[in-house]
Short mmCIF file of C-alpha atoms and ligand atoms in Angstrom, two decimals:
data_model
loop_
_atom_site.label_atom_id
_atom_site.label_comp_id
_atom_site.label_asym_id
_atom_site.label_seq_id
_atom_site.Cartn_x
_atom_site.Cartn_y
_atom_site.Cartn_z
CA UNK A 6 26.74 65.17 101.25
CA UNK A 7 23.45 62.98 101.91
CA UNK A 8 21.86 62.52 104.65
CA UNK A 9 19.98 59.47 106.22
CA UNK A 10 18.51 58.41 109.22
CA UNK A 11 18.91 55.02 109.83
CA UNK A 12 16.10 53.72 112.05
CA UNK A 13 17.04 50.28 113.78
CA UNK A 14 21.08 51.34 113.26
CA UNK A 15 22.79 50.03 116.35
CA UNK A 16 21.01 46.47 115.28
CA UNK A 17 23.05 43.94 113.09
CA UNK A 18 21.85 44.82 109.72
CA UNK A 19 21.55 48.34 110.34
CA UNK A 20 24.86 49.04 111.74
CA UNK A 21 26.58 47.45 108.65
CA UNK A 22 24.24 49.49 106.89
CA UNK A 23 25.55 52.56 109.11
CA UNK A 24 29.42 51.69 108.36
CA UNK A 25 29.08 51.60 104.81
CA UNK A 26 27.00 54.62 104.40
CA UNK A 27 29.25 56.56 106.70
CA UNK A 28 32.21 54.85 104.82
CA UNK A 29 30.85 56.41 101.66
CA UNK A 30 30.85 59.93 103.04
CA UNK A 31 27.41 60.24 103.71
CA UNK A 32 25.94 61.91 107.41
CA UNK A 33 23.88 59.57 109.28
CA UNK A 34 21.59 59.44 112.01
CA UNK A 35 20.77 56.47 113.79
CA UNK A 36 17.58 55.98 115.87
CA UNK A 37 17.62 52.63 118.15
CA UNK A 38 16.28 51.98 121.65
CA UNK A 39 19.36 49.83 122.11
CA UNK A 40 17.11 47.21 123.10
CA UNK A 41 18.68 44.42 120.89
CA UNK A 42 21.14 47.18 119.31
CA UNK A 43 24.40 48.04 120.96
CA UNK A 44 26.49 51.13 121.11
CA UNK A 45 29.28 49.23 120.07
CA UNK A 46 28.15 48.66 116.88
CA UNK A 47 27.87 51.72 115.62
CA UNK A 48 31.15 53.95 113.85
CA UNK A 49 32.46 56.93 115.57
CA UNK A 50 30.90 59.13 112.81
CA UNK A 51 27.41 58.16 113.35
CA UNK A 52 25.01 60.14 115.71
CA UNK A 53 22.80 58.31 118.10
CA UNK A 54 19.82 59.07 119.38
CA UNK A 55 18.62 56.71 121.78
CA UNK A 56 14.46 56.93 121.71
CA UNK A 57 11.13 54.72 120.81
CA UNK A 58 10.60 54.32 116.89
CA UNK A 59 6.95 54.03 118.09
CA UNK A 60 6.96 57.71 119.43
CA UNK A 61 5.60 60.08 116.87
CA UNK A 62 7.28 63.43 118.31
CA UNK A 63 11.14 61.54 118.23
CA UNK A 64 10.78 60.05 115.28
CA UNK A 65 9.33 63.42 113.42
CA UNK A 66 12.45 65.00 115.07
CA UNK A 67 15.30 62.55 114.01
CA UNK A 68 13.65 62.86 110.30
CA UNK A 69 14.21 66.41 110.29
CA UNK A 70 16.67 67.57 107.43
CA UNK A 71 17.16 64.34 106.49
CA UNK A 72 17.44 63.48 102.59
CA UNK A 73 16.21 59.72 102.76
CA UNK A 74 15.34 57.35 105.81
CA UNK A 75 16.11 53.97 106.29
CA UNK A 76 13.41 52.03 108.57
CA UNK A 77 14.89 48.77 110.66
CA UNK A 78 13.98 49.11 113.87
CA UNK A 79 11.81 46.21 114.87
CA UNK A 80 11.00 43.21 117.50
CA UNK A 81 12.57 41.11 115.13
CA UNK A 82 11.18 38.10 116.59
CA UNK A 83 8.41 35.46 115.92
CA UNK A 84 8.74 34.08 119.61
CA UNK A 85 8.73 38.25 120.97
CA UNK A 86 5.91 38.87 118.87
CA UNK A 87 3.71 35.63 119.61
CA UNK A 88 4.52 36.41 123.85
CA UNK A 89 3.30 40.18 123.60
CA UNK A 90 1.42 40.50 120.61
CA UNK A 91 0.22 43.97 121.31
CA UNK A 92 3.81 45.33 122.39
CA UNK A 93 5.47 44.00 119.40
CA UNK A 94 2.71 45.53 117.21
CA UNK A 95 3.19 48.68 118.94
CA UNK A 96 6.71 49.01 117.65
CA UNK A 97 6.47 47.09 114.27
CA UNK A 98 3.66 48.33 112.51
CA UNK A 99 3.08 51.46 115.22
CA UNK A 100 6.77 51.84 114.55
CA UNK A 101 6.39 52.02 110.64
CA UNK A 102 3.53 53.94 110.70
CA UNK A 103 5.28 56.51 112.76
CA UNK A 104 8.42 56.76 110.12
CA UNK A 105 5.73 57.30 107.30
CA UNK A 106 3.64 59.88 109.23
CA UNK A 107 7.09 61.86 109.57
CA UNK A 108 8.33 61.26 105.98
CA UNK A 109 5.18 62.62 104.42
CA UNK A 110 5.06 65.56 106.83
CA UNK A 111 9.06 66.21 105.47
CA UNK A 112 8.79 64.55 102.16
CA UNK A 113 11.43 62.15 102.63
CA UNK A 114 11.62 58.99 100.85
CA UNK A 115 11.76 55.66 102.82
CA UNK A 116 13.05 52.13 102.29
CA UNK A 117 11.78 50.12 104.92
CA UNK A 118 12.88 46.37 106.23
CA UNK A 119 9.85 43.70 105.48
CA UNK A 120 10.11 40.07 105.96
CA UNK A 121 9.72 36.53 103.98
CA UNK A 122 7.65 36.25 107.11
CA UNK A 123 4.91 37.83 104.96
CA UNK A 124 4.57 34.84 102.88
CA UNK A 125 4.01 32.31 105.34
CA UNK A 126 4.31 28.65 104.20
CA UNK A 127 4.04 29.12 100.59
CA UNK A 128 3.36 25.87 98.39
CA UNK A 129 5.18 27.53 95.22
CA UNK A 130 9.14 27.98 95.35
CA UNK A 131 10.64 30.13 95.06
CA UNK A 132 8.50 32.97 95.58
CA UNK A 133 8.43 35.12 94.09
CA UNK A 134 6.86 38.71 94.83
CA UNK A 135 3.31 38.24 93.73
CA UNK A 136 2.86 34.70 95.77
CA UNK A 137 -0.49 35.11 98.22
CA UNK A 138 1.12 36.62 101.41
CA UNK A 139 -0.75 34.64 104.09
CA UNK A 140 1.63 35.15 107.37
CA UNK A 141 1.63 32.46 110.03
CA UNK A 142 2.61 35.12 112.74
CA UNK A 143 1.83 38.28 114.10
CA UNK A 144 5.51 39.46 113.46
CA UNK A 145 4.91 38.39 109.57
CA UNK A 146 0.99 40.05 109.92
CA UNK A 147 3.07 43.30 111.23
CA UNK A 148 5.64 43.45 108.26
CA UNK A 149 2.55 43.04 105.81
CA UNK A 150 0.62 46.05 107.72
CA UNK A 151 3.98 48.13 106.92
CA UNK A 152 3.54 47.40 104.03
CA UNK A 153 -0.17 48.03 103.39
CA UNK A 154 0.11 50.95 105.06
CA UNK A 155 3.50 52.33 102.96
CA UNK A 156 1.46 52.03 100.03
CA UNK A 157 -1.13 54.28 101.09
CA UNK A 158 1.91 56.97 101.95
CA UNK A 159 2.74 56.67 98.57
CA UNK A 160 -0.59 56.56 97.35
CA UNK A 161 -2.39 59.19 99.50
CA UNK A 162 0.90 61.31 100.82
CA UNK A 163 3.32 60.93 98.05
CA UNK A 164 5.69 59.34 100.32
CA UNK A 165 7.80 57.24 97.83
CA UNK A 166 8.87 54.30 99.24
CA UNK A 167 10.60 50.73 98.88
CA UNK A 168 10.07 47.89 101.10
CA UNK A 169 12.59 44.38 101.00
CA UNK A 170 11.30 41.44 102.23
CA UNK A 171 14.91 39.44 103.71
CA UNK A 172 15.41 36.27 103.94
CA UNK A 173 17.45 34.67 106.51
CA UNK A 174 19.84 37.75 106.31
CA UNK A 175 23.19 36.18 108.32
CA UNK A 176 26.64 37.80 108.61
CA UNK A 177 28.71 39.63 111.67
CA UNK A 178 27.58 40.66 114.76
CA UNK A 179 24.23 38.33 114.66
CA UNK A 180 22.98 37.83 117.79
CA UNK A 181 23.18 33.70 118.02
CA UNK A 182 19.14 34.08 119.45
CA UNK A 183 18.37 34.88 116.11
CA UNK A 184 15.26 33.20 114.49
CA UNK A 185 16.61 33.39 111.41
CA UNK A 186 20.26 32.76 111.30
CA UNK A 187 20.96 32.41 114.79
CA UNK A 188 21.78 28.62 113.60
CA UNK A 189 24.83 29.71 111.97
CA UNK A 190 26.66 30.99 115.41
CA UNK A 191 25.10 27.69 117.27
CA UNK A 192 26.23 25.53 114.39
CA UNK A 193 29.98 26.88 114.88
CA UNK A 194 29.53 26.99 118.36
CA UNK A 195 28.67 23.54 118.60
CA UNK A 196 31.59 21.88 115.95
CA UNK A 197 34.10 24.24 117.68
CA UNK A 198 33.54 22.11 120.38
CA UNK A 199 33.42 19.03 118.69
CA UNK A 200 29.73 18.13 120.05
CA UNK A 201 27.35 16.81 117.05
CA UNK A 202 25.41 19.58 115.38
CA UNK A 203 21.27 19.46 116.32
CA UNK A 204 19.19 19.99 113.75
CA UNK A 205 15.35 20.19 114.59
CA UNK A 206 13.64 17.34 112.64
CA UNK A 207 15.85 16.09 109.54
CA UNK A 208 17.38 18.73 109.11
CA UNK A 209 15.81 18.99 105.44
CA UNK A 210 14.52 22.30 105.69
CA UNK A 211 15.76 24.45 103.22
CA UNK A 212 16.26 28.58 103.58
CA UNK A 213 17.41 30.96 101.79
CA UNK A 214 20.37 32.49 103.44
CA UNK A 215 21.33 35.75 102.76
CA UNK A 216 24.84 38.25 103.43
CA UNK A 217 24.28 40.65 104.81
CA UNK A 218 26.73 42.79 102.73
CA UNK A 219 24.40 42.09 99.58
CA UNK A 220 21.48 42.90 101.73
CA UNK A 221 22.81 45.89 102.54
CA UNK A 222 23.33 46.86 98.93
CA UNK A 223 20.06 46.23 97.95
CA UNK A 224 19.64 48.71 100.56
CA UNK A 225 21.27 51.58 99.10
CA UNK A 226 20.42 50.60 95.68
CA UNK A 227 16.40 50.85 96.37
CA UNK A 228 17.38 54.00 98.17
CA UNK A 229 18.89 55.24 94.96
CA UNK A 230 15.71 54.33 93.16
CA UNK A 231 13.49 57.01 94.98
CA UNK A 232 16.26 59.52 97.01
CA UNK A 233 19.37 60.41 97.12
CA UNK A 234 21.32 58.63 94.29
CA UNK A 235 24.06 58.03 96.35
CA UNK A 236 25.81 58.04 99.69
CA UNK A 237 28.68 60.75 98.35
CA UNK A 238 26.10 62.83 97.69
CA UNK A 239 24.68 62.48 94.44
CA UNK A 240 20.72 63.53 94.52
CA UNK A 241 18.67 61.92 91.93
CA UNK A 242 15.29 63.46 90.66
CA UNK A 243 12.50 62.13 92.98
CA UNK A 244 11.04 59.53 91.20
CA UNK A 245 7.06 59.74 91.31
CA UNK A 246 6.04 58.35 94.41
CA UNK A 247 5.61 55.20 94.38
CA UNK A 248 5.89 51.95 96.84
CA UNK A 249 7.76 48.88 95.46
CA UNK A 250 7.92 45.54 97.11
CA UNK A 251 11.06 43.11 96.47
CA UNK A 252 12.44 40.21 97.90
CA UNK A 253 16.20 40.28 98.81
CA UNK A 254 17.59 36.36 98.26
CA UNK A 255 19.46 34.69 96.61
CA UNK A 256 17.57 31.68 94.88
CA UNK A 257 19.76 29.65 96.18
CA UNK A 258 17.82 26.73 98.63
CA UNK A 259 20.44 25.40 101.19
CA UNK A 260 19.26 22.50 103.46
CA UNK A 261 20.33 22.97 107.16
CA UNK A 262 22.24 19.77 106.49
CA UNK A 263 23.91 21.53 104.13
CA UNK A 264 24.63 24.40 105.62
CA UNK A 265 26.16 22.40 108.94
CA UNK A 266 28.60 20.98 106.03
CA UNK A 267 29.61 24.34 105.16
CA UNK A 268 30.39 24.95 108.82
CA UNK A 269 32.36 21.91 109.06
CA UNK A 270 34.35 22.25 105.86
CA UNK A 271 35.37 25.63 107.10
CA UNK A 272 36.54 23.87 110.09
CA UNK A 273 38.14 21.45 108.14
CA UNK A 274 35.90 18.41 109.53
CA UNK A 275 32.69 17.13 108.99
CA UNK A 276 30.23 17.35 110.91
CA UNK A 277 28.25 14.76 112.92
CA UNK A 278 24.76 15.39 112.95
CA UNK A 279 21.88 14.86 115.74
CA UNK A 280 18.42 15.12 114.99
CA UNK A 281 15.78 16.30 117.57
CA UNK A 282 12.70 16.78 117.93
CA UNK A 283 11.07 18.58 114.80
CA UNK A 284 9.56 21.80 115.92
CA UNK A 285 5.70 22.31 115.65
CA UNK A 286 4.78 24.59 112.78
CA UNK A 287 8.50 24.78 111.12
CA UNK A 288 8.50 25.92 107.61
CA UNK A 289 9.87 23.08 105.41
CA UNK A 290 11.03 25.07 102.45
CA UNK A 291 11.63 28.70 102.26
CA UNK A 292 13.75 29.88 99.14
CA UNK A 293 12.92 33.31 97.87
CA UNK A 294 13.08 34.54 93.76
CA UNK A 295 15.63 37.67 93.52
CA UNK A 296 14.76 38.18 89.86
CA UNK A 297 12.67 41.37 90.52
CA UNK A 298 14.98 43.29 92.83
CA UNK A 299 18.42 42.05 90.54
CA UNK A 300 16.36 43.76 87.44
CA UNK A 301 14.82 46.61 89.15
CA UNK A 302 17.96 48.04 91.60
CA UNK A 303 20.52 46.47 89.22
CA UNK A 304 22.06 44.05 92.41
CA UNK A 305 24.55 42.06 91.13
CA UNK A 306 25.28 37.60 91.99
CA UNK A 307 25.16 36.95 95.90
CA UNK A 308 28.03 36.69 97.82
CA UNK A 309 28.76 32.70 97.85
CA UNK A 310 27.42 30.86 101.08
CA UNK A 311 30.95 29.76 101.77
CA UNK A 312 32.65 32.99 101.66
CA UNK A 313 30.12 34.75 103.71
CA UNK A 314 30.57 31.82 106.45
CA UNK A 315 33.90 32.76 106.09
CA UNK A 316 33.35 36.11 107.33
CA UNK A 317 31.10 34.86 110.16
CA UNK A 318 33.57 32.87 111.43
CA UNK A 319 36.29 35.40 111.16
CA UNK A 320 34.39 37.58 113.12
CA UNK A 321 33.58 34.74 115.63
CA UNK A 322 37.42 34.20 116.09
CA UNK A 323 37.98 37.61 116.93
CA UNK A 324 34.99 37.51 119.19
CA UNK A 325 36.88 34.70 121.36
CA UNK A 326 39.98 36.48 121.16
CA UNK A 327 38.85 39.24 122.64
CA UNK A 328 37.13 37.04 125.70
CA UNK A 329 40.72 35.64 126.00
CA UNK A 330 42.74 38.84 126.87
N1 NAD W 24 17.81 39.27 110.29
C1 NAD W 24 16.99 38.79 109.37
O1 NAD W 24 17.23 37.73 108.78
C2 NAD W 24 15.73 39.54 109.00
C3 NAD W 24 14.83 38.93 108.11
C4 NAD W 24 13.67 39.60 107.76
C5 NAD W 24 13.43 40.88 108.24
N2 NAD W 24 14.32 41.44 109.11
C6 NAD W 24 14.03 42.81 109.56
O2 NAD W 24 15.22 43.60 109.40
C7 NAD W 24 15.26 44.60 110.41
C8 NAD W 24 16.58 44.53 111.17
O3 NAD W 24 16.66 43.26 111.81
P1 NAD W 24 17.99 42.73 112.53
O4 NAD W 24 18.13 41.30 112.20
O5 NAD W 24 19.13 43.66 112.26
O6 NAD W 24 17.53 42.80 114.07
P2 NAD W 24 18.15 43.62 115.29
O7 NAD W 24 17.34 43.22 116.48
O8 NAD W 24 19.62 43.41 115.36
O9 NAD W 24 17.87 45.12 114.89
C9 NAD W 24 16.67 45.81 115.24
C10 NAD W 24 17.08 47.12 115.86
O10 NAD W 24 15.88 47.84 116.20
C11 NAD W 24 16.04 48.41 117.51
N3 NAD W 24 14.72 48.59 118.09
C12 NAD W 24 13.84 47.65 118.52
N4 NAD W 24 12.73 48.23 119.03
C13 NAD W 24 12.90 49.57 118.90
C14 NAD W 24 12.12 50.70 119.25
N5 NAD W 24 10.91 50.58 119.84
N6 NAD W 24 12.62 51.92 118.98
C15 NAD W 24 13.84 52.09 118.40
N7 NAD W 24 14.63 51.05 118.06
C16 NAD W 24 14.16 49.81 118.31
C17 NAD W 24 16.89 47.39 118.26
O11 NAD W 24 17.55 47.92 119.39
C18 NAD W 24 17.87 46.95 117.16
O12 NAD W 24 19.02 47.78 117.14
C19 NAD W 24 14.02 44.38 111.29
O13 NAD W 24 12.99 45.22 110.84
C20 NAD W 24 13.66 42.92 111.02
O14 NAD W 24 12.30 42.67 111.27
C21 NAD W 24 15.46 40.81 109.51
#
């Protein structure tokens, strides 16, 4: 049986990432501060250990007998990071740094959570991974320290690693104060209650929204690629170390127009839209090149934009149910 620490776990992507490792038999760990994460998230079978992914001593202990770590834990937030630069630093590169100073003490491979953020506003679409990464914030200047400094572990400490830069990763259990797909939850929110849906500007901008189920199997997959082959407990031979880079995306550009017409189609309406204010510094276009990471971890198509709605809003409904009784 594998095991894995999964740093971040009691967050949105990492507890899906928790349930379907656990679902597959494998032990996990989870390390989260519960600042953003909840309890709640997490399956019965996971263990929690609530601590600082910035603390060097917690961190080296959670890693210990692990067979692979998975590194999420983050401020994931432009507006967090831009308020207290130094305190989100602290955690998202000190963070990092600390998971790769235990993993090459243990020898454990990592696969660690970057960002599109790394890219900044990038004239060439999509991007693919060898676009100039020029972030426009210290959250996106953090993600490309991680991964800087995960190619040195390789490099230097044999640390064999894997970092994915997501997209606007959306599904379950998003917090609605998202920056990246927050808009989703809002957009619902809003046609539920038959107001008009706001867009910032025209509502042109295009993004590159992501499931979370697929990003979650592009977790596991790049896992497989330099540790354990598989959650049931599979081990491959360790790859030489190495640190790869991939985007997880889908390709697919979908206007925020166009994605409050998914909404509303769901709804079975249309939806009515306002336009605000545009907001200073927005990125028009952001659509992201998943060639790489489909031919290197073998991924297969994205989940449709429409079905994974569906699943959003699904868990929404339940969400208000549960306010009801
Ligand atoms: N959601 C996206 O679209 C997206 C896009 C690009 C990158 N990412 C990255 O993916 C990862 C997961 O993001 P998410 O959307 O699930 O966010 P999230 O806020 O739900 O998850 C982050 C988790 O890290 C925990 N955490 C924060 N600071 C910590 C600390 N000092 N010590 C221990 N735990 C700490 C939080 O409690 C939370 O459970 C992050 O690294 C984020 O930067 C997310």
């Amino acid at each position: 049986m594998a095991r894995f620490l999964v740093t971040g776990g009691a967050g949105f992507i990492g507890s899906h990432l928790v349930d379907a490792l656990a679902g597959a038999g494998a032990k996990v760990r989870v390390l989260d501060d519960l600042s953003t994460g909840r309890r709640e998230n997490l399956p019965a079978a996971a263990r929690l250990i609530v601590g600082d992914v910035a603390d060097p001593g917690t961190v080296r202990a959670a890693m210990a007998g692990v067979d692979g770590c998975f590194h999420l834990a983050a401020i994931a937030s432009v507006a967090r990071a831009a308020e207290d630069w130094l305190g989100t630093h602290r955690v998202n590169l000190g963070g990092t740094i600390a998971v790769l100073d235990a993993a090459r003490a243990r020898g454990v491979p990592v696969v660690y959570a970057s960002s599109a953020a790394v890219y900044g506003d990038c004239p060439d679409q999509p991007i693919t991974e060898t676009a100039p990464t020029r972030p426009l914030s210290a959250y996106g200047a953090d993600k490309l320290g991680g991964e800087l400094h995960a190619a040195v572990a390789a490099r230097v400490f044999g640390v064999a690693n894997v970092g994915l830069r997501f997209f606007n990763v959306y599904g379950p259990r998003q917090d609605p104060g998202s920056p990246y797909s927050g808009v989703i939850s809002i957009f619902a929110g809003q046609l539920r209650r038959g107001e008009p849906v706001e867009v910032f500007g025209d509502g042109g901008q295009t993004r590159d929204f992501v499931a979370v189920a697929d990003v979650v199997a592009a977790l596991r997959a790049a896992m497989g690629r330099i540790g354990p082959g598989d959650a049931a407990g599979r081990i491959t031979t360790p790859a030489v170390p190495q640190a790869l880079v991939f985007n997880v995306c889908t390709g697919i550009a979908t206007s925020i127009r166009a994605l409050a017409a998914e909404l509303a189609a769901l709804e079975g309406g249309t939806a009515v839209i306002r336009e605000g204010p545009a907001r200073p510094g927005d990125i028009r276009h952001s659509v992201g090149c998943p060639d790489a990471a489909r031919a290197a971890l073998g991924l297969g198509p994205p989940m449709p934009l429409r079905a994974g709605l569906a699943g959003v809003r699904a868990w929404l409904d339940a969400g208000l149910r549960l306010e009801r009784t």
